CSV table of C-alpha atoms and ligand atoms in Angstrom, one decimal:
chain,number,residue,atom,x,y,z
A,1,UNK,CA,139.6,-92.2,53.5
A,2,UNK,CA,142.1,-91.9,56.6
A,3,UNK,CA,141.5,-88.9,57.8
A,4,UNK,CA,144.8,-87.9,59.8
A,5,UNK,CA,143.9,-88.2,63.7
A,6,UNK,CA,142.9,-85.0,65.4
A,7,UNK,CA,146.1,-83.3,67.3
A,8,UNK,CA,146.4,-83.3,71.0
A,9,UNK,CA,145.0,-79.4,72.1
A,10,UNK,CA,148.1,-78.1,71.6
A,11,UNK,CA,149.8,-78.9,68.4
A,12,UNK,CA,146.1,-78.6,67.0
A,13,UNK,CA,146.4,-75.0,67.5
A,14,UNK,CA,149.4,-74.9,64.8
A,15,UNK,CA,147.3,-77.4,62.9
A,16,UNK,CA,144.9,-75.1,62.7
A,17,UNK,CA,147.1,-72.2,62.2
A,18,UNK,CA,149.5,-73.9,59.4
A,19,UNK,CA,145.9,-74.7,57.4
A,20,UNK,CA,145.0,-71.0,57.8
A,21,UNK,CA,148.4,-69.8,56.0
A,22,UNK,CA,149.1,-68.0,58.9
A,23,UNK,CA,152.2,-67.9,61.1
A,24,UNK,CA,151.4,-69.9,64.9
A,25,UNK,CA,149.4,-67.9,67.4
A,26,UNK,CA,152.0,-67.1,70.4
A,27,UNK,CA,152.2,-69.9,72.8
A,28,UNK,CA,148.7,-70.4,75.0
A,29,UNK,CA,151.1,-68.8,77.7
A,30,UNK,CA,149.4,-67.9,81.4
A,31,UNK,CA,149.9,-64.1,80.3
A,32,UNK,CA,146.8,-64.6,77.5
A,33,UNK,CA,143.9,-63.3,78.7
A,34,UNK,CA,140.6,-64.9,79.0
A,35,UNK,CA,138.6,-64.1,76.1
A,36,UNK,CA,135.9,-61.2,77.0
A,37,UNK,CA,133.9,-62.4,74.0
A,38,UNK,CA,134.0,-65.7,72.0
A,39,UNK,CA,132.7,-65.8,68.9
A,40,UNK,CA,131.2,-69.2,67.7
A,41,UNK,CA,131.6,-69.7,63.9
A,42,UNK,CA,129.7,-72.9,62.1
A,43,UNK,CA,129.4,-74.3,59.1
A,44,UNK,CA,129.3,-77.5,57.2
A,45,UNK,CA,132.7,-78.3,55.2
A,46,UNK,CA,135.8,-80.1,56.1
A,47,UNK,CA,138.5,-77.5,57.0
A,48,UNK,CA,140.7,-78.3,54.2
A,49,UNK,CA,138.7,-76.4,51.6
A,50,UNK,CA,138.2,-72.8,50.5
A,51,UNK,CA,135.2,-72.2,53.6
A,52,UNK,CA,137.0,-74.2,56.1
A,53,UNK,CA,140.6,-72.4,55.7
A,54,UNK,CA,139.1,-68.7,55.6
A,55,UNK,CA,137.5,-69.2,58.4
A,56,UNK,CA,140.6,-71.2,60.3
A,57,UNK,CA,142.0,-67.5,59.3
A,58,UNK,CA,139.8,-65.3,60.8
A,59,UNK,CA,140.1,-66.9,64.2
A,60,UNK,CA,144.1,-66.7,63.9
A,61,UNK,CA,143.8,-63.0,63.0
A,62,UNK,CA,140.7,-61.7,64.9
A,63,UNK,CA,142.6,-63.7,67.9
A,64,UNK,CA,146.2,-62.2,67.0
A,65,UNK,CA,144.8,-58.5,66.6
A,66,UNK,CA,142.9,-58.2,70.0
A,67,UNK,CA,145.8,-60.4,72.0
A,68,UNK,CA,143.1,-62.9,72.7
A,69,UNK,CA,140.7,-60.6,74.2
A,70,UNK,CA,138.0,-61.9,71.5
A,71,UNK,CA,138.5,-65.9,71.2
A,72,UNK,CA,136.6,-67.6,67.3
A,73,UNK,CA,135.5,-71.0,68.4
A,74,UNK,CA,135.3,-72.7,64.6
A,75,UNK,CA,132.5,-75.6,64.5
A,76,UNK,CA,133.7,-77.4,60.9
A,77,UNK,CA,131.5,-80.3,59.2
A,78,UNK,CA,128.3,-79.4,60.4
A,79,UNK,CA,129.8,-80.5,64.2
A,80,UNK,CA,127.2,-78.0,65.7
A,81,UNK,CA,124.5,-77.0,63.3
A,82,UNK,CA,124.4,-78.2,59.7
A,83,UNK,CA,122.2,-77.6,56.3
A,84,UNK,CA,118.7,-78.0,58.7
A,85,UNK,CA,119.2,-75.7,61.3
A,86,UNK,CA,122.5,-73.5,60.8
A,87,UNK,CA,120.1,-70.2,59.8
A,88,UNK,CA,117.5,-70.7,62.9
A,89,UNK,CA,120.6,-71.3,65.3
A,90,UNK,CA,121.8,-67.7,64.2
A,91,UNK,CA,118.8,-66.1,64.0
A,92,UNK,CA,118.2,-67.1,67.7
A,93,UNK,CA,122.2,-66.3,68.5
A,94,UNK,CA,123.0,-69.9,69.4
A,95,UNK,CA,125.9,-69.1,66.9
A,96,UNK,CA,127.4,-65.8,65.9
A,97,UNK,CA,128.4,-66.5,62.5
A,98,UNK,CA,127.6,-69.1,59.7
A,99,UNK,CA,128.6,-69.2,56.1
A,100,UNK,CA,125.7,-70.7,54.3
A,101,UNK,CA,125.9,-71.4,49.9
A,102,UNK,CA,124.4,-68.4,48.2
A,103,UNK,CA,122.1,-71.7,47.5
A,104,UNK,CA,120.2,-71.6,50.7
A,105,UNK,CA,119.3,-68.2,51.2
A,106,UNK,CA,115.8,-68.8,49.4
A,107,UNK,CA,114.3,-70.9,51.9
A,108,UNK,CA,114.6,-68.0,54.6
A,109,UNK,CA,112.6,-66.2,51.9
A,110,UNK,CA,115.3,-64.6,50.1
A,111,UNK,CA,115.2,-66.5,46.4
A,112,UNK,CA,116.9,-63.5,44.8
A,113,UNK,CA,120.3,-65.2,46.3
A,114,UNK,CA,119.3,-68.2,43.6
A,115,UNK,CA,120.5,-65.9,40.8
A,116,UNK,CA,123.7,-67.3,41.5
A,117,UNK,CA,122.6,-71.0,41.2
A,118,UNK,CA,121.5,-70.4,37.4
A,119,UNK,CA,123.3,-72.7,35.0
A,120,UNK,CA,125.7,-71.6,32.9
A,121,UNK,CA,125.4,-67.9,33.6
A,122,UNK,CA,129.3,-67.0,35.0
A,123,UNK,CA,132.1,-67.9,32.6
A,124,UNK,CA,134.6,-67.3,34.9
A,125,UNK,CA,135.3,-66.1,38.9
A,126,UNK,CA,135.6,-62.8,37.9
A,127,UNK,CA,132.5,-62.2,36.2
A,128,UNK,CA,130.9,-63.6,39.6
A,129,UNK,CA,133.5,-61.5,41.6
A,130,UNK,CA,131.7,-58.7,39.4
A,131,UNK,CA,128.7,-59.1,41.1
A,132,UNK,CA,129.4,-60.1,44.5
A,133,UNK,CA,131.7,-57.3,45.2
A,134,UNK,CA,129.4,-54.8,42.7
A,135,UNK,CA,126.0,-52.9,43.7
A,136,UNK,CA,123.7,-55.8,42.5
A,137,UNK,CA,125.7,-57.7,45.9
A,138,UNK,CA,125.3,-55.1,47.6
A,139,UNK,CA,121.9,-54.6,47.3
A,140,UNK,CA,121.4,-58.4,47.6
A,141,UNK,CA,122.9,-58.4,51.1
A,142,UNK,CA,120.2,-55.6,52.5
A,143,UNK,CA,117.3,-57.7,51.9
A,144,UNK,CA,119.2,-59.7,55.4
A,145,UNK,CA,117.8,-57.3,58.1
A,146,UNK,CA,114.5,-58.0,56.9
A,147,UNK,CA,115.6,-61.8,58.9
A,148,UNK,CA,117.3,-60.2,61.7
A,149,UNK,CA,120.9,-61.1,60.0
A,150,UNK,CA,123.3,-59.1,58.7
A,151,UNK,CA,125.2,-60.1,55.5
A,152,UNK,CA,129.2,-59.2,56.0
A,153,UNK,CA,130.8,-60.4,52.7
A,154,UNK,CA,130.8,-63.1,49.7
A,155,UNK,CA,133.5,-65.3,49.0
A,156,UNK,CA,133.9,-68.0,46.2
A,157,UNK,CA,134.3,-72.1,46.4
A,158,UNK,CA,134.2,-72.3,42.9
A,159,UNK,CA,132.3,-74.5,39.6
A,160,UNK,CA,130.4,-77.0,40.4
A,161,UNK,CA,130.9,-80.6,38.4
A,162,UNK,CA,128.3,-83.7,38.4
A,163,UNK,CA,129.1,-86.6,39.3
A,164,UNK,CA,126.9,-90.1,39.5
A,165,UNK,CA,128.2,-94.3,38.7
A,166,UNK,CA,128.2,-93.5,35.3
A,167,UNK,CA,129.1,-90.7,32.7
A,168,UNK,CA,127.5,-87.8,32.5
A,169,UNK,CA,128.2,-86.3,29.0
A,170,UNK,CA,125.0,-85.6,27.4
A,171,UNK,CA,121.4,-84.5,28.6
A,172,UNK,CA,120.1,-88.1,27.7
A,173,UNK,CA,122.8,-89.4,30.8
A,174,UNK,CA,121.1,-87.9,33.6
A,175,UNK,CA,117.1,-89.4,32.2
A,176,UNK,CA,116.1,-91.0,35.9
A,177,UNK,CA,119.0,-90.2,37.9
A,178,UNK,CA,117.8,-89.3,41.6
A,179,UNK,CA,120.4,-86.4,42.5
A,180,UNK,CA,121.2,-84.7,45.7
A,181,UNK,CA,120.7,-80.8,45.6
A,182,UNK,CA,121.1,-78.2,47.8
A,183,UNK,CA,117.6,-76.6,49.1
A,184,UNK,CA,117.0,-74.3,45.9
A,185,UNK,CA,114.4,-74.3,43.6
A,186,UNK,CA,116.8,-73.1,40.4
A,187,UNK,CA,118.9,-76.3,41.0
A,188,UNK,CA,116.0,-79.0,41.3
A,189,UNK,CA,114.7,-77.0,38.1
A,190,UNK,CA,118.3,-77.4,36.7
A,191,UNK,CA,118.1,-81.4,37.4
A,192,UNK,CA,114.4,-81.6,35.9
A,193,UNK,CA,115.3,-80.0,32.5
A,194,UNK,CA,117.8,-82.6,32.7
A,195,UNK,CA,115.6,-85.6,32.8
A,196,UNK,CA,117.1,-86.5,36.2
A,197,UNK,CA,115.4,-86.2,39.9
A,198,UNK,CA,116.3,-83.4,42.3
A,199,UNK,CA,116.7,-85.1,46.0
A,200,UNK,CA,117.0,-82.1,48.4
A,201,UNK,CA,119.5,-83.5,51.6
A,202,UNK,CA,121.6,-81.5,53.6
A,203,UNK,CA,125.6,-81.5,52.6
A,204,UNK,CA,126.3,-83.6,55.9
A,205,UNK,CA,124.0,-86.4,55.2
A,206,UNK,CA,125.4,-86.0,50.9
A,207,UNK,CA,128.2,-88.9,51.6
A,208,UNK,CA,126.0,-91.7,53.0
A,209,UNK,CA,123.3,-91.0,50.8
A,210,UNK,CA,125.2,-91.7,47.6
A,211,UNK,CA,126.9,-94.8,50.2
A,212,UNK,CA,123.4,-96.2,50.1
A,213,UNK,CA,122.3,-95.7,46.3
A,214,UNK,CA,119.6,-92.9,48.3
A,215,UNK,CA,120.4,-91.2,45.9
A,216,UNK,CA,122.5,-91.6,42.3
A,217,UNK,CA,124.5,-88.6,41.7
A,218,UNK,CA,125.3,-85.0,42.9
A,219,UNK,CA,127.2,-81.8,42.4
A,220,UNK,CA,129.7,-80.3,43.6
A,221,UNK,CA,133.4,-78.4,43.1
A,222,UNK,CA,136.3,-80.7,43.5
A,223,UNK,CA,136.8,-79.6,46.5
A,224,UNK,CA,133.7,-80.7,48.5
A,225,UNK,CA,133.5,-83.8,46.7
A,226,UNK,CA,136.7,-85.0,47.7
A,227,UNK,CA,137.0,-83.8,51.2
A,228,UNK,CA,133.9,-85.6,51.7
A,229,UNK,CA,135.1,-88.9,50.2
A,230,UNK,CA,132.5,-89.3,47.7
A,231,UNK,CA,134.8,-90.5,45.1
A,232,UNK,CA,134.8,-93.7,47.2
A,233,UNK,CA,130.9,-94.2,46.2
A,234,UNK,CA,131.0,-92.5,42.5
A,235,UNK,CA,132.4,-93.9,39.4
A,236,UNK,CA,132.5,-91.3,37.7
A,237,UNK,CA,132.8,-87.4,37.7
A,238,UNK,CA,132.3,-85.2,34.8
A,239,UNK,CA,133.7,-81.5,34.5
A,240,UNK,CA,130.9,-79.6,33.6
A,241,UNK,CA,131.6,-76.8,34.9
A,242,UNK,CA,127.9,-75.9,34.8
A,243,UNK,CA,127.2,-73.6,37.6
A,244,UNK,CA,129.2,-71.7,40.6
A,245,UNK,CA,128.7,-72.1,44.3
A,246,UNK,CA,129.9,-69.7,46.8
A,247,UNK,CA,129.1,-68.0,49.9
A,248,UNK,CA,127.8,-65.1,52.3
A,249,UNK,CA,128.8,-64.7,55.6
A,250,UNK,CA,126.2,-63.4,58.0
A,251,UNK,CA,126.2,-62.9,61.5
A,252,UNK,CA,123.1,-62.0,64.0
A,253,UNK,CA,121.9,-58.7,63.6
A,254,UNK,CA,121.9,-58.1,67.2
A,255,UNK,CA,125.0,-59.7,68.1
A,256,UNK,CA,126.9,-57.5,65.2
A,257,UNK,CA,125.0,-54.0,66.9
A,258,UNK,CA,125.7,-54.5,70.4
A,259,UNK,CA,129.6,-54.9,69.6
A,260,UNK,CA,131.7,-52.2,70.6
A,261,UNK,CA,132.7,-50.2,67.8
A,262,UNK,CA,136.2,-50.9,67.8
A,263,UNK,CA,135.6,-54.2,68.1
A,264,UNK,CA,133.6,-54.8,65.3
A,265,UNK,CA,136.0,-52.8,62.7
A,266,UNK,CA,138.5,-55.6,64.3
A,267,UNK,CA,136.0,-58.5,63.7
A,268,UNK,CA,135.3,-57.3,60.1
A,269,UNK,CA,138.3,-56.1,59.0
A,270,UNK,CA,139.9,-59.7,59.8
A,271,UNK,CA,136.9,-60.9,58.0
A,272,UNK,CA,137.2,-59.0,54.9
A,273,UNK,CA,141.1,-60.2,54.7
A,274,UNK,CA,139.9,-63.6,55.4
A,275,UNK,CA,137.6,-63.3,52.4
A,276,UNK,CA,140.2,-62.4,50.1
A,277,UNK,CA,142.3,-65.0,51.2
A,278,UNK,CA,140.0,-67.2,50.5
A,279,UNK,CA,139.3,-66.6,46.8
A,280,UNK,CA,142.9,-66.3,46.3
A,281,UNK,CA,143.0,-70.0,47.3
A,282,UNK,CA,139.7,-71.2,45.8
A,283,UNK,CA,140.9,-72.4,42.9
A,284,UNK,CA,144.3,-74.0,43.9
A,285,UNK,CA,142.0,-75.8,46.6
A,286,UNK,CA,139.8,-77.1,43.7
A,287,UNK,CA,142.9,-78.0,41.5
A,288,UNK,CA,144.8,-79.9,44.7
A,289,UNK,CA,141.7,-81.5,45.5
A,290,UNK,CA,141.0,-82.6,41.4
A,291,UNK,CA,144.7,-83.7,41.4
A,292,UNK,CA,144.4,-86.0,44.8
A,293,UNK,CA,141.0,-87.4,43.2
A,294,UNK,CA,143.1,-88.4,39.9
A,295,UNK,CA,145.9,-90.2,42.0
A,296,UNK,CA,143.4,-92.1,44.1
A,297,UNK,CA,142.3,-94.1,41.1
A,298,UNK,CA,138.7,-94.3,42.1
A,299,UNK,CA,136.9,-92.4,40.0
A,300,UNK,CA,137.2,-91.8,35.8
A,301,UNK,CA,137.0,-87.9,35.8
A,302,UNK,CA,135.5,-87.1,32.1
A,303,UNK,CA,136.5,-84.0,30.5
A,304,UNK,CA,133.2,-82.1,27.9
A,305,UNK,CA,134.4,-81.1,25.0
A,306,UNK,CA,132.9,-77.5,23.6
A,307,UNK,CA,129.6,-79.5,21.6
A,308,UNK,CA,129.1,-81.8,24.9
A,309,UNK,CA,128.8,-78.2,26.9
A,310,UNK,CA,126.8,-76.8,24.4
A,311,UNK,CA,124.0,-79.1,24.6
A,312,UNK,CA,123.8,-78.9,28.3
A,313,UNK,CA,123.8,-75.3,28.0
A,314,UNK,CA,120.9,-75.6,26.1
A,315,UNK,CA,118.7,-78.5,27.7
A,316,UNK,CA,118.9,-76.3,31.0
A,317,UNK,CA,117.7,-73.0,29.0
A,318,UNK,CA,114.0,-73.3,30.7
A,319,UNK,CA,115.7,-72.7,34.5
A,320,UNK,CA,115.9,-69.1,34.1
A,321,UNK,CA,112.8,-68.2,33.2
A,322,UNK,CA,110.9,-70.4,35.8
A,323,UNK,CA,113.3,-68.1,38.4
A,324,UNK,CA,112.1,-65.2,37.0
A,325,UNK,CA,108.5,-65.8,37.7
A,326,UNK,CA,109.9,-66.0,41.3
A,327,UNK,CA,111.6,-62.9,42.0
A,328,UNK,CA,110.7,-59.0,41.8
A,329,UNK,CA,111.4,-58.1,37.9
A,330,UNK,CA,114.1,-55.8,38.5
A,331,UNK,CA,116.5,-58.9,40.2
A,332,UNK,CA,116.3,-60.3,36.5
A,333,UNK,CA,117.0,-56.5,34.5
A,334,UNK,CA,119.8,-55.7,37.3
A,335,UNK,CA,121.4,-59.5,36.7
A,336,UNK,CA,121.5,-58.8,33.5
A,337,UNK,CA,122.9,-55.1,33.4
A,338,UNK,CA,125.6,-56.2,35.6
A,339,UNK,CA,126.7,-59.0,33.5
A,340,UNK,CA,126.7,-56.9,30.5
A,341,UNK,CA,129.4,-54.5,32.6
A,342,UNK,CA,131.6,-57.7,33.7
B,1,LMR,C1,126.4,-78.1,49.6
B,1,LMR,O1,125.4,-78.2,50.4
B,1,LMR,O2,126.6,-78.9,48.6
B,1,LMR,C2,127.3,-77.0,49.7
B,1,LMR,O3,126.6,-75.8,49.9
B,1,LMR,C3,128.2,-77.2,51.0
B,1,LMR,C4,129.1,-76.0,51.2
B,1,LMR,O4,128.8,-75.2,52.2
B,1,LMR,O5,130.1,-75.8,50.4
């Protein structure tokens, strides 16, 4: 896949700018000041998806609202610190902000965030939206200090969808299928009670692993999978729809106390509108990226029908109790409660 060459410094600014939905910062003119503080923001997707554009939109706002006084220096596709090391680079304050998958908060001992990664639970954003932007999120984001972070919001990418070189329409299809995961125990359970084998890799390392048959098959939303060019080494993509993926953003717990106060209500405040922005593009992101993956021709995209969901509904049934012998009791009875609210 051609990606389009990266813009000379200047125009890239626009580039930037025009991805983020937002009108051009004023011209990089003598009379901006030099940034006082820079804040370094890094994660692992391309910029063209829902994580990549909010965060393109925070830097144009935090960097419009304090006239340049606080500069965002956005590190996209895992440029600076990627699935491995993302979480220990903030904890140490190598970076000031990542936006990690709900996924892979349990391997810096917070497995409660893998109530998100059980299959089949949400039916829609909004029941997720229920709980992110509820009291069980809420309460899920103060278990952070305890790793010297501090959890500033939750924002959507959207349903995740298998894909692999052949169909995957019925439990039986995924019997010996080595597929790439994200570090959480919920999804490698997911993949066992589907006869297939969970292969933890980091996002970055996803495309050239399926490049060279490492591994069979993976999951994703649309919008990951084609902004990573993986339809140019899968055959085939099936819309289960099976489970959601979204995000937290978390910053340093030192960093985000030593701001000034004003300061931070700027930083946040651009954050929390960058946050809705993003999940009011989520889905269109998904859709664009579904509709580009159709017109490339590469890859048959397989629709379930109702009986073809229901038996992978049911052949993943054991993943939620095997998470509930990993988490504190009330995780499960608060889950539950919330949903029953939605
Ligand atoms: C993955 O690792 O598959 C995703 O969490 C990548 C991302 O950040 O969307």
């Amino acid at each position: 896949m051609n990606t389009p060459a990266c813009p000379s410094a200047v125009n890239r600014r626009s580039w930037l700018a025009a991805l983020a939905g937002s009108a051009v910062l004023p011209g990089a003119t003598a009379a901006t000041p030099r940034p006082e503080i820079t804040l370094r923001f890094s994660h692992v997707v391309a910029e063209e998806t829902p994580k990549g554009l909010a965060a393109n939109r925070f830097k144009v706002l935090v960097e419009q609202r304090s006239g340049g006084r606080i500069s965002v220096q956005v590190y996209p596709n895992a440029q600076l610190y990627g699935d491995h090391d993302e979480m220990q680079a903030l904890q140490l304050g190598a970076v000031d902000l990542v936006a990690p998958s709900l996924s892979k908060f349990g391997r810096i001992g917070l497995p409660e965030f893998e109530l998100f990664d059980l299959p089949f639970l949400f039916d829609d954003l909004n029941a997720v939206r229920h709980i992110t932007l509820g009291p069980l999120g809420r309460k899920l984001l103060q278990g952070l200090p305890r790793q010297g972070l501090v959890g500033l919001g939750f924002f959507d990418n959207g349903f995740k969808q298998m894909s692999a070189n052949r169909p995957l329409l019925e439990p039986r299809d995924f019997a010996g299928l080595r597929m790439r995961v994200q570090a959480s125990r919920v999804i490698a359970a997911q993949m066992r009670a589907l006869g297939a084998k969970p292969v933890t890799l980091a996002f970055s390392e996803t495309r050239r692993a399926l490049a060279a048959g490492v591994v069979d098959g993976t999951e994703n939303p649309v919008s990951n999978f084609w902004t990573q060019a993986m339809h140019e080494v899968q055959s085939d993509l099936s819309l289960t729809e099976h489970g959601y993926l979204g995000y937290a953003v978390v910053t340093n717990q030192r960093f985000w106390q030593h701001l000034q106060p004003d300061d931070r209500a700027l930083i946040d405040q651009a954050l929390q509108e960058s946050l809705a922005f993003a999940n009011q593009i989520a889905d269109a992101q998904n859709d664009r990226a579904l509709q580009a993956l159709r017109e490339a021709g590469t890859t048959r995209v397989h629709r379930l029908g109702a009986d073809q969901r229901a038996r992978l509904r049911q052949a993943v049934q054991p993943v939620q109790q095997q998470l509930a012998s990993r988490i504190a009791p009330h995780w499960m009875s608060d889950l539950k409660q919330a949903m029953r609210k939605a």
